[in-house]
C-alpha cells in the first residue's frame, strides 16, 4: 500500500481512447474524457450507452480492450481493483449482508490494516447521519439509509476518485431530491472527485459541475449544465436534455450572424451558436424560449422584436395546462407541430385549439445543427 | 427511531387483529387438521419407537427374547455399554469426523466450480453429483471393495510408485472405511454447499475487491461467511449418518475397524442382547444431538434448527 493517509484531494482523471468490446459488440468506443480534480462530474446517457462499463473500467472490475486510464498522470488501466485509489458506490449498493453497518463501513480500512478504525467509522456514520444504526444489519435499514451506508463505506477510504453508479436510482422521487442535495453537500465537504452516472437528466443538471452526455459508447458533448442546455452540439443532446423544436432551414449567408431561410422566413443565429455554417440545417429553439401571439400581433417580450424571428400562420392544435405553465402544440403551415411552453403568470393571452397564432423567438435563443443528424435522436418514446 | 419501530409494530398488530374472530379460529382449526397426518406419522414411527427404545435400554439384561425382559430400570446398562464399547464409540466419531473434513475439502471446490465457473455445464455437473444415487448404497460400497482390492489397480499403482510397501493393502484398513464414508456422503456435502454458494450475489465479491480485498481475502471475508449455512448443513448431513453407519466398516474393514453401528447391529441381530443394543443406540443419539447443538451454536447458523 503506497497511498498515505493525508486527506485525499480529488485527482485529475483522463481517459484516452478507452475501448471495451464484448465479443463483437463495442460497448465503449475510443472514449476520451478529462475530469478535473475535485469536480462533481456527471456521466449522462440513455440505458445501454456504456456508462456502467466505463465506470467498471475505471474501478478495475472490467478490463479495457484498449486505451489508457490516467489518474494524476499514472496509467492505472491494468492495475487490480484493490490496488486503485478509487472506490465505488454500486447501483444496488452491494452491502455485505452478514456484516453490520459498522463493519460494512470499516471493511476498506481493515483490509488496508489502517488503525484507529472506531473513531473514523463513527465520524463517517455521523457525516451520513447514521450514527444510531451502527449495530444493525443492512436488511434492517430503509433504501435511503442503505444508500448512505454504501456512500460511507466508499468515502471512508478517502479515495482520489469516487464512482457512483446511479446511486439514487432505487429511491422514490422525493427521497431522490433530498439525497441529491445531500450528495452535493458531502462532495463539497470532502472535496473528492465524484463521477456520477445517471440517466436522469434533471439529476445531472442539478448536481454536476460538468456533464458528459454519452450515446452508443461515445461522448456526444461535454460541458456545464447551462452550456449543454442552451447550446447543444447534436440533435441527440438537444432532445435528451429537455425538449427542442428542430425546424428545417437552409443557410443563406454566414457572418457574425448565420442567416438561415426557414420555410420562407429569414432567421439570424449568432455564429458562436452555429455548429454548421452552410447547407441544410436544423434551427433549434427550446419550447420555453418561444413566444406565442395572436396572428398578426407584434411580440411583446423585450428584445424579441429587435433581433427576433417571427413565423406566421400557425394554428393551435392542442393545449395542455400543467400548472406553472401551459403547453401548446402549434401546427405550422409546412405541417410540423412546434411545442411552446407559456408561463402562467397572467401576462400572456390564453389560446384555444383552432386559434390562429404567430410564433416568435430571439436569435440568441436558437442554435444551428447539422441537418444530416436525426431530428428525433435522443427523444423519449 | 424507537418511536418508528413502535409505530410499525403497532401497525402490524393492528392489521393482524382487524378480521373478525370467527373465521380466524376456523382457519386455525383447519391448520391443525392439516397437521394431523404428519403428527400421527411422527407419533407412530418416531415417538413410540423412541420411547420403546429407551424402555428397552432399561430392561434387565438377564432376560431373553424367548422368555421376555423384565423392566427393572437397569440404569447400569449404560455404564456397561460405555465401558464395553468406548473404542467403537470413539472410532465412530473419529471416522465420521475425518470423513466430514475430507468431504468439506473435496466438496467446497467442486460446489464452487459448479456454482460460479461451470457455465453451461452447470446442470450436467449437478446431475453427475447426484448420479451415484441411481444405484444402491450397498452396490456403491461393494464397488469400492473391488477398487481397493489387493490385486486391484489402485493398490498396484501405489506399490509401483512406492507409497505402499510390497505387503501393504488398502482394503480391510481404516483408510478404506474412511474413504468409503467420504465417498458415500460426499453428495450430501456438495448439494447444500452448492445451494448456498449459488445464492451469493457476485456483486458483493466485486464490492469487496473494490474495497481493497484481494481475491483470497474477498473469498475469506465475503464468499465463505455467506456460504456458511450450506457448510453447516452439509456437515450435519455428512457427520450424522456417517457416525451411525455400519455398511462401510462391514464391507471395507475388519472387526478392528468396527464402528458403533456394527456393535448395535451385532447386539440386536447376533448376540440378541436387546438392552445393550438399545443403550448403545440411545447413547449415540444423545451424543450426536449434543454435538450438533454445540456445533450449530458455535457456527451461528441457528436458523437451520
Ligand atoms: N458482460 C457483458 N457481456 C456482453 N455485453 C455486455 C456486458 N456488459 C455490458 N454489455 C453491453 O454493453 C452495453 C453497455 O452496457 P452498460 O451496462 O455499460 O450500460 P449503461 O449505460 O450502464 O446502461 P444502464 O443505464 O441501463 O445501466 C449494453 O448494450 C450491454 O448489453
Ligand atoms: Mg448501468
JSON list of N, CA, C and O in Angstrom, two decimals, chain B residues 70-94:
[
{"chain": "B", "resi": 70, "resn": "UNK", "atom": "N", "xyz": [-37.55, -58.13, 31.77]},
{"chain": "B", "resi": 70, "resn": "UNK", "atom": "CA", "xyz": [-38.21, -57.52, 32.92]},
{"chain": "B", "resi": 70, "resn": "UNK", "atom": "C", "xyz": [-37.77, -56.07, 33.02]},
{"chain": "B", "resi": 70, "resn": "UNK", "atom": "O", "xyz": [-36.59, -55.76, 32.87]},
{"chain": "B", "resi": 71, "resn": "UNK", "atom": "N", "xyz": [-38.72, -55.16, 33.25]},
{"chain": "B", "resi": 71, "resn": "UNK", "atom": "CA", "xyz": [-38.37, -53.74, 33.37]},
{"chain": "B", "resi": 71, "resn": "UNK", "atom": "C", "xyz": [-37.89, -53.48, 34.79]},
{"chain": "B", "resi": 71, "resn": "UNK", "atom": "O", "xyz": [-38.68, -53.51, 35.73]},
{"chain": "B", "resi": 72, "resn": "UNK", "atom": "N", "xyz": [-36.57, -53.28, 34.94]},
{"chain": "B", "resi": 72, "resn": "UNK", "atom": "CA", "xyz": [-36.02, -53.07, 36.28]},
{"chain": "B", "resi": 72, "resn": "UNK", "atom": "C", "xyz": [-35.35, -51.71, 36.40]},
{"chain": "B", "resi": 72, "resn": "UNK", "atom": "O", "xyz": [-34.63, -51.45, 37.35]},
{"chain": "B", "resi": 73, "resn": "UNK", "atom": "N", "xyz": [-35.56, -50.86, 35.40]},
{"chain": "B", "resi": 73, "resn": "UNK", "atom": "CA", "xyz": [-34.85, -49.56, 35.35]},
{"chain": "B", "resi": 73, "resn": "UNK", "atom": "C", "xyz": [-33.35, -49.76, 35.59]},
{"chain": "B", "resi": 73, "resn": "UNK", "atom": "O", "xyz": [-32.74, -49.11, 36.44]},
{"chain": "B", "resi": 74, "resn": "UNK", "atom": "N", "xyz": [-32.80, -50.69, 34.81]},
{"chain": "B", "resi": 74, "resn": "UNK", "atom": "CA", "xyz": [-31.39, -51.05, 34.97]},
{"chain": "B", "resi": 74, "resn": "UNK", "atom": "C", "xyz": [-30.50, -49.99, 34.36]},
{"chain": "B", "resi": 74, "resn": "UNK", "atom": "O", "xyz": [-29.99, -50.13, 33.25]},
{"chain": "B", "resi": 75, "resn": "UNK", "atom": "N", "xyz": [-30.35, -48.88, 35.10]},
{"chain": "B", "resi": 75, "resn": "UNK", "atom": "CA", "xyz": [-29.54, -47.76, 34.61]},
{"chain": "B", "resi": 75, "resn": "UNK", "atom": "C", "xyz": [-28.10, -48.22, 34.37]},
{"chain": "B", "resi": 75, "resn": "UNK", "atom": "O", "xyz": [-27.38, -47.66, 33.54]},
{"chain": "B", "resi": 76, "resn": "UNK", "atom": "N", "xyz": [-27.71, -49.25, 35.05]},
{"chain": "B", "resi": 76, "resn": "UNK", "atom": "CA", "xyz": [-26.36, -49.79, 34.93]},
{"chain": "B", "resi": 76, "resn": "UNK", "atom": "C", "xyz": [-26.03, -50.25, 33.52]},
{"chain": "B", "resi": 76, "resn": "UNK", "atom": "O", "xyz": [-24.86, -50.40, 33.16]},
{"chain": "B", "resi": 77, "resn": "UNK", "atom": "N", "xyz": [-27.05, -50.50, 32.67]},
{"chain": "B", "resi": 77, "resn": "UNK", "atom": "CA", "xyz": [-26.78, -50.89, 31.28]},
{"chain": "B", "resi": 77, "resn": "UNK", "atom": "C", "xyz": [-25.91, -49.85, 30.57]},
{"chain": "B", "resi": 77, "resn": "UNK", "atom": "O", "xyz": [-25.11, -50.19, 29.71]},
{"chain": "B", "resi": 78, "resn": "UNK", "atom": "N", "xyz": [-26.13, -48.58, 30.94]},
{"chain": "B", "resi": 78, "resn": "UNK", "atom": "CA", "xyz": [-25.40, -47.51, 30.23]},
{"chain": "B", "resi": 78, "resn": "UNK", "atom": "C", "xyz": [-23.91, -47.56, 30.52]},
{"chain": "B", "resi": 78, "resn": "UNK", "atom": "O", "xyz": [-23.12, -47.67, 29.57]},
{"chain": "B", "resi": 79, "resn": "UNK", "atom": "N", "xyz": [-23.49, -47.49, 31.82]},
{"chain": "B", "resi": 79, "resn": "UNK", "atom": "CA", "xyz": [-22.04, -47.59, 32.06]},
{"chain": "B", "resi": 79, "resn": "UNK", "atom": "C", "xyz": [-21.47, -48.88, 31.47]},
{"chain": "B", "resi": 79, "resn": "UNK", "atom": "O", "xyz": [-20.36, -48.88, 30.93]},
{"chain": "B", "resi": 80, "resn": "UNK", "atom": "N", "xyz": [-22.25, -49.95, 31.50]},
{"chain": "B", "resi": 80, "resn": "UNK", "atom": "CA", "xyz": [-21.76, -51.21, 30.93]},
{"chain": "B", "resi": 80, "resn": "UNK", "atom": "C", "xyz": [-21.49, -51.04, 29.44]},
{"chain": "B", "resi": 80, "resn": "UNK", "atom": "O", "xyz": [-20.45, -51.47, 28.93]},
{"chain": "B", "resi": 81, "resn": "UNK", "atom": "N", "xyz": [-22.43, -50.41, 28.74]},
{"chain": "B", "resi": 81, "resn": "UNK", "atom": "CA", "xyz": [-22.25, -50.20, 27.30]},
{"chain": "B", "resi": 81, "resn": "UNK", "atom": "C", "xyz": [-21.04, -49.32, 27.04]},
{"chain": "B", "resi": 81, "resn": "UNK", "atom": "O", "xyz": [-20.23, -49.59, 26.15]},
{"chain": "B", "resi": 82, "resn": "UNK", "atom": "N", "xyz": [-20.91, -48.23, 27.85]},
{"chain": "B", "resi": 82, "resn": "UNK", "atom": "CA", "xyz": [-19.80, -47.29, 27.61]},
{"chain": "B", "resi": 82, "resn": "UNK", "atom": "C", "xyz": [-18.46, -47.97, 27.81]},
{"chain": "B", "resi": 82, "resn": "UNK", "atom": "O", "xyz": [-17.54, -47.77, 27.03]},
{"chain": "B", "resi": 83, "resn": "UNK", "atom": "N", "xyz": [-18.33, -48.77, 28.89]},
{"chain": "B", "resi": 83, "resn": "UNK", "atom": "CA", "xyz": [-17.02, -49.39, 29.13]},
{"chain": "B", "resi": 83, "resn": "UNK", "atom": "C", "xyz": [-16.75, -50.46, 28.08]},
{"chain": "B", "resi": 83, "resn": "UNK", "atom": "O", "xyz": [-15.63, -50.56, 27.56]},
{"chain": "B", "resi": 84, "resn": "UNK", "atom": "N", "xyz": [-17.78, -51.23, 27.71]},
{"chain": "B", "resi": 84, "resn": "UNK", "atom": "CA", "xyz": [-17.55, -52.30, 26.75]},
{"chain": "B", "resi": 84, "resn": "UNK", "atom": "C", "xyz": [-17.20, -51.76, 25.36]},
{"chain": "B", "resi": 84, "resn": "UNK", "atom": "O", "xyz": [-16.38, -52.33, 24.66]},
{"chain": "B", "resi": 85, "resn": "UNK", "atom": "N", "xyz": [-17.83, -50.63, 24.99]},
{"chain": "B", "resi": 85, "resn": "UNK", "atom": "CA", "xyz": [-17.69, -50.20, 23.59]},
{"chain": "B", "resi": 85, "resn": "UNK", "atom": "C", "xyz": [-17.10, -48.80, 23.42]},
{"chain": "B", "resi": 85, "resn": "UNK", "atom": "O", "xyz": [-17.29, -48.16, 22.40]},
{"chain": "B", "resi": 86, "resn": "UNK", "atom": "N", "xyz": [-16.35, -48.33, 24.44]},
{"chain": "B", "resi": 86, "resn": "UNK", "atom": "CA", "xyz": [-15.76, -46.99, 24.35]},
{"chain": "B", "resi": 86, "resn": "UNK", "atom": "C", "xyz": [-14.96, -46.84, 23.06]},
{"chain": "B", "resi": 86, "resn": "UNK", "atom": "O", "xyz": [-15.06, -45.82, 22.36]},
{"chain": "B", "resi": 87, "resn": "UNK", "atom": "N", "xyz": [-14.14, -47.87, 22.70]},
{"chain": "B", "resi": 87, "resn": "UNK", "atom": "CA", "xyz": [-13.32, -47.80, 21.49]},
{"chain": "B", "resi": 87, "resn": "UNK", "atom": "C", "xyz": [-14.17, -47.57, 20.26]},
{"chain": "B", "resi": 87, "resn": "UNK", "atom": "O", "xyz": [-13.87, -46.72, 19.42]},
{"chain": "B", "resi": 88, "resn": "UNK", "atom": "N", "xyz": [-15.27, -48.36, 20.16]},
{"chain": "B", "resi": 88, "resn": "UNK", "atom": "CA", "xyz": [-16.09, -48.25, 18.95]},
{"chain": "B", "resi": 88, "resn": "UNK", "atom": "C", "xyz": [-16.79, -46.88, 18.88]},
{"chain": "B", "resi": 88, "resn": "UNK", "atom": "O", "xyz": [-16.91, -46.31, 17.80]},
{"chain": "B", "resi": 89, "resn": "UNK", "atom": "N", "xyz": [-17.23, -46.38, 20.05]},
{"chain": "B", "resi": 89, "resn": "UNK", "atom": "CA", "xyz": [-17.82, -45.02, 20.05]},
{"chain": "B", "resi": 89, "resn": "UNK", "atom": "C", "xyz": [-16.78, -44.02, 19.55]},
{"chain": "B", "resi": 89, "resn": "UNK", "atom": "O", "xyz": [-17.03, -43.24, 18.63]},
{"chain": "B", "resi": 90, "resn": "UNK", "atom": "N", "xyz": [-15.60, -44.08, 20.15]},
{"chain": "B", "resi": 90, "resn": "UNK", "atom": "CA", "xyz": [-14.54, -43.14, 19.77]},
{"chain": "B", "resi": 90, "resn": "UNK", "atom": "C", "xyz": [-14.22, -43.26, 18.30]},
{"chain": "B", "resi": 90, "resn": "UNK", "atom": "O", "xyz": [-14.13, -42.25, 17.59]},
{"chain": "B", "resi": 91, "resn": "UNK", "atom": "N", "xyz": [-14.09, -44.49, 17.82]},
{"chain": "B", "resi": 91, "resn": "UNK", "atom": "CA", "xyz": [-13.72, -44.72, 16.42]},
{"chain": "B", "resi": 91, "resn": "UNK", "atom": "C", "xyz": [-14.80, -44.15, 15.49]},
{"chain": "B", "resi": 91, "resn": "UNK", "atom": "O", "xyz": [-14.49, -43.51, 14.49]},
{"chain": "B", "resi": 92, "resn": "UNK", "atom": "N", "xyz": [-16.07, -44.37, 15.85]},
{"chain": "B", "resi": 92, "resn": "UNK", "atom": "CA", "xyz": [-17.17, -43.87, 15.01]},
{"chain": "B", "resi": 92, "resn": "UNK", "atom": "C", "xyz": [-17.05, -42.37, 14.81]},
{"chain": "B", "resi": 92, "resn": "UNK", "atom": "O", "xyz": [-17.11, -41.86, 13.69]},
{"chain": "B", "resi": 93, "resn": "UNK", "atom": "N", "xyz": [-16.89, -41.66, 15.95]},
{"chain": "B", "resi": 93, "resn": "UNK", "atom": "CA", "xyz": [-16.85, -40.20, 15.82]},
{"chain": "B", "resi": 93, "resn": "UNK", "atom": "C", "xyz": [-15.58, -39.76, 15.11]},
{"chain": "B", "resi": 93, "resn": "UNK", "atom": "O", "xyz": [-15.59, -38.79, 14.36]},
{"chain": "B", "resi": 94, "resn": "UNK", "atom": "N", "xyz": [-14.49, -40.51, 15.31]},
{"chain": "B", "resi": 94, "resn": "UNK", "atom": "CA", "xyz": [-13.26, -40.13, 14.63]},
{"chain": "B", "resi": 94, "resn": "UNK", "atom": "C", "xyz": [-13.39, -40.35, 13.12]},
{"chain": "B", "resi": 94, "resn": "UNK", "atom": "O", "xyz": [-13.11, -39.45, 12.33]}
]
